[in-house]
Amino acid sequence: MREIQIDNEELIELLENIKNWFNSKNKNNIKIKGEIDKDEYHTSEEYFKEINQEKHIGYPEVTLGMDLNHINSTPLDWREELRNFDNKMKSILSSPNCAVKMYYPKGGFMGWHNNHNASGFNILLSYTENGNGFFRYKDPITKKTITMNDKPGWTVKVGYYGNNNEPDKIYWHCARAYEDRLTLGFVIP
C-alpha cells in the first residue's frame, strides 16, 4: 500500500463536497454497530495472531462504526446524496463499485481482515480533520506490520488486495480513529 497525492481538480472538489455535506449532518442519526475494544485489542498484534487465517471470511469480524453503504445505516434522506456521490466517484476512478463507505466515530476501528473475497486494486480515501487515525497492514512479502498515520484532511492510499489463490498478495489490514473518520474504498477488479 502506498500513499498518493490527489492532483485531479474534479476529484478534490467532489471529496470536499462530500466532506462538507457529511460534516453538516448529525452523526447521531447513523446507526453505529460494535463496541469499544479495550486497549485497542482488535488492531493489535495479539488479535492478529488469534485470527484463524485459514477460515477467515475476508470481511472484518469486529468493527466499531458503520458502513454507510448498508441500507439501514442512515436516514432515508441521506441515501440519494450518497448514491449520487458514488456514481460520480465511480466515473472518475473507473471503479465499478464502492466497497466501503465507513464512518468511524472517535474510538472507532475496523479489526484485522484481508478482503480476499473482494480482491483487486484498491483506492482508499480517508478524511480526518486533525489526522488522528491510522491504517495498519502486514506487508504480504516481509510480514512486517506497517502503520500509516492519517494526515489532516484527505489521505489517499492505493494497493492490491489478493485473493486466496494469490497467497503472496493476501493483504491483512486494520484501521483506527481517534476522532471522527470517514473512509471511502473503491475496488478496480
XYZ file of C-alpha atoms in Angstrom:
189
model
C 0.000 0.000 0.000
C 1.309 3.412 -0.782
C 0.100 6.918 -0.197
C -0.517 9.199 -3.170
C -1.292 12.891 -3.685
C -4.577 13.992 -5.234
C -3.966 16.295 -8.192
C -7.259 15.882 -10.036
C -9.312 19.071 -9.509
C -12.606 17.300 -10.155
C -11.798 14.645 -7.539
C -10.644 17.251 -4.998
C -13.870 19.220 -5.450
C -16.017 16.092 -5.135
C -14.221 14.974 -1.958
C -14.548 18.430 -0.411
C -18.257 18.471 -1.285
C -18.951 15.086 0.337
C -16.843 16.038 3.376
C -18.766 19.296 3.827
C -22.111 17.578 3.297
C -21.224 14.768 5.700
C -19.869 17.135 8.360
C -23.112 19.116 8.231
C -25.105 16.021 9.215
C -25.991 14.932 12.737
C -23.871 11.808 13.307
C -26.330 10.653 15.994
C -28.561 9.627 13.067
C -26.038 6.971 11.995
C -26.753 3.508 13.383
C -23.318 2.666 14.814
C -22.509 -1.027 15.289
C -19.962 -2.513 17.639
C -18.431 -1.764 20.995
C -15.274 -0.011 22.148
C -12.451 -2.506 22.417
C -10.236 -2.490 25.479
C -6.609 -1.460 24.923
C -7.144 -1.262 21.137
C -7.174 -5.054 21.061
C -8.736 -5.567 17.600
C -5.948 -3.623 15.846
C -3.192 -5.279 17.916
C -0.635 -7.962 17.064
C -2.206 -10.149 19.758
C -5.591 -10.138 17.993
C -3.953 -10.714 14.603
C -2.228 -13.860 15.913
C -5.521 -15.226 17.253
C -7.407 -14.974 13.945
C -7.996 -18.327 12.238
C -6.372 -17.212 8.996
C -7.364 -20.333 7.037
C -11.069 -19.881 7.797
C -11.132 -16.077 7.718
C -14.066 -14.822 5.608
C -12.292 -11.746 4.246
C -14.545 -9.134 5.841
C -13.638 -7.690 9.244
C -15.136 -9.759 12.022
C -15.169 -6.871 14.516
C -15.751 -3.138 13.974
C -16.945 -0.048 15.763
C -18.557 2.265 13.243
C -20.902 1.912 10.306
C -20.526 1.231 6.621
C -22.812 3.855 5.099
C -23.403 1.510 2.160
C -25.682 -0.578 4.413
C -29.261 0.153 3.550
C -30.467 0.952 7.077
C -27.344 2.741 8.311
C -28.512 6.298 7.644
C -31.732 8.299 7.377
C -33.619 7.870 4.118
C -32.985 11.471 3.033
C -29.192 10.881 3.056
C -29.259 7.984 0.610
C -29.823 9.892 -2.618
C -26.852 12.156 -1.870
C -24.680 9.113 -1.087
C -25.774 7.369 -4.330
C -25.019 10.477 -6.393
C -21.600 10.743 -4.786
C -20.886 7.058 -5.529
C -21.851 7.442 -9.171
C -19.561 10.448 -9.618
C -16.659 8.735 -7.820
C -17.056 5.523 -9.817
C -16.932 7.570 -13.018
C -13.786 9.478 -12.004
C -11.971 6.399 -10.641
C -13.241 3.897 -13.263
C -14.332 1.650 -10.416
C -17.453 -0.495 -10.742
C -18.274 -0.250 -7.047
C -17.740 1.465 -3.737
C -16.667 -1.410 -1.499
C -16.889 0.545 1.736
C -18.007 3.922 2.968
C -17.032 3.594 6.626
C -17.823 6.136 9.289
C -15.711 5.699 12.409
C -16.741 7.722 15.461
C -13.991 8.741 17.882
C -12.640 5.428 19.205
C -13.929 3.543 16.160
C -11.974 0.800 14.431
C -12.032 -1.984 11.877
C -10.303 -5.127 13.123
C -7.711 -7.110 11.185
C -9.074 -8.632 7.959
C -7.846 -9.299 4.409
C -10.653 -8.762 1.845
C -9.630 -11.916 -0.063
C -13.303 -12.157 -1.029
C -13.141 -8.799 -2.872
C -9.718 -8.813 -4.462
C -8.439 -6.156 -6.826
C -6.738 -2.802 -6.899
C -7.987 -0.667 -4.028
C -8.218 3.075 -3.643
C -8.787 4.164 -0.037
C -9.638 7.782 0.690
C -9.799 8.730 4.385
C -10.753 12.016 5.953
C -9.921 13.194 9.473
C -9.912 16.820 10.488
C -6.706 16.599 12.530
C -5.067 13.400 11.228
C -5.882 11.357 14.340
C -6.290 7.892 12.882
C -4.346 5.170 11.124
C -4.328 2.371 8.569
C -2.174 -0.610 9.547
C -1.188 -3.544 7.369
C 1.031 -6.590 7.106
C 3.424 -6.465 4.175
C 2.451 -9.593 2.192
C 6.094 -10.459 1.479
C 8.052 -9.418 4.588
C 5.122 -9.931 7.015
C 6.207 -6.745 8.823
C 3.496 -4.575 10.343
C 3.372 -1.082 8.885
C 1.263 1.755 10.294
C 0.294 4.646 8.031
C -0.897 7.558 10.149
C -3.601 9.820 8.783
C -2.770 13.400 7.942
C -5.173 16.294 8.468
C -7.687 16.354 5.626
C -7.838 13.661 2.957
C -5.301 10.830 2.847
C -5.273 8.538 -0.209
C -3.746 5.068 -0.347
C -3.618 2.613 -3.240
C -2.662 -1.041 -3.395
C -3.643 -4.524 -4.486
C -5.551 -6.962 -2.277
C -5.094 -10.549 -3.433
C -7.449 -13.499 -3.160
C -6.804 -16.940 -1.674
C -5.261 -18.120 -4.963
C -2.586 -15.425 -4.553
C -1.070 -16.220 -1.134
C 1.829 -13.802 -1.694
C -0.691 -10.965 -2.166
C -3.058 -11.568 0.758
C -3.276 -8.179 2.389
C -4.096 -8.147 6.099
C -5.052 -4.703 7.377
C -6.978 -2.791 10.037
C -7.812 0.820 10.905
C -8.493 3.017 13.911
C -9.867 6.507 14.561
C -9.118 8.836 17.462
C -11.569 11.383 16.040
C -14.408 11.132 13.524
C -13.045 9.453 10.383
C -14.652 8.757 7.011
C -13.076 6.160 4.713
C -14.202 5.532 1.147
C -12.946 2.383 -0.555
C -13.203 1.710 -4.274
C -12.103 -1.526 -5.963
C -10.944 -1.996 -9.526
C -11.056 -5.787 -10.104
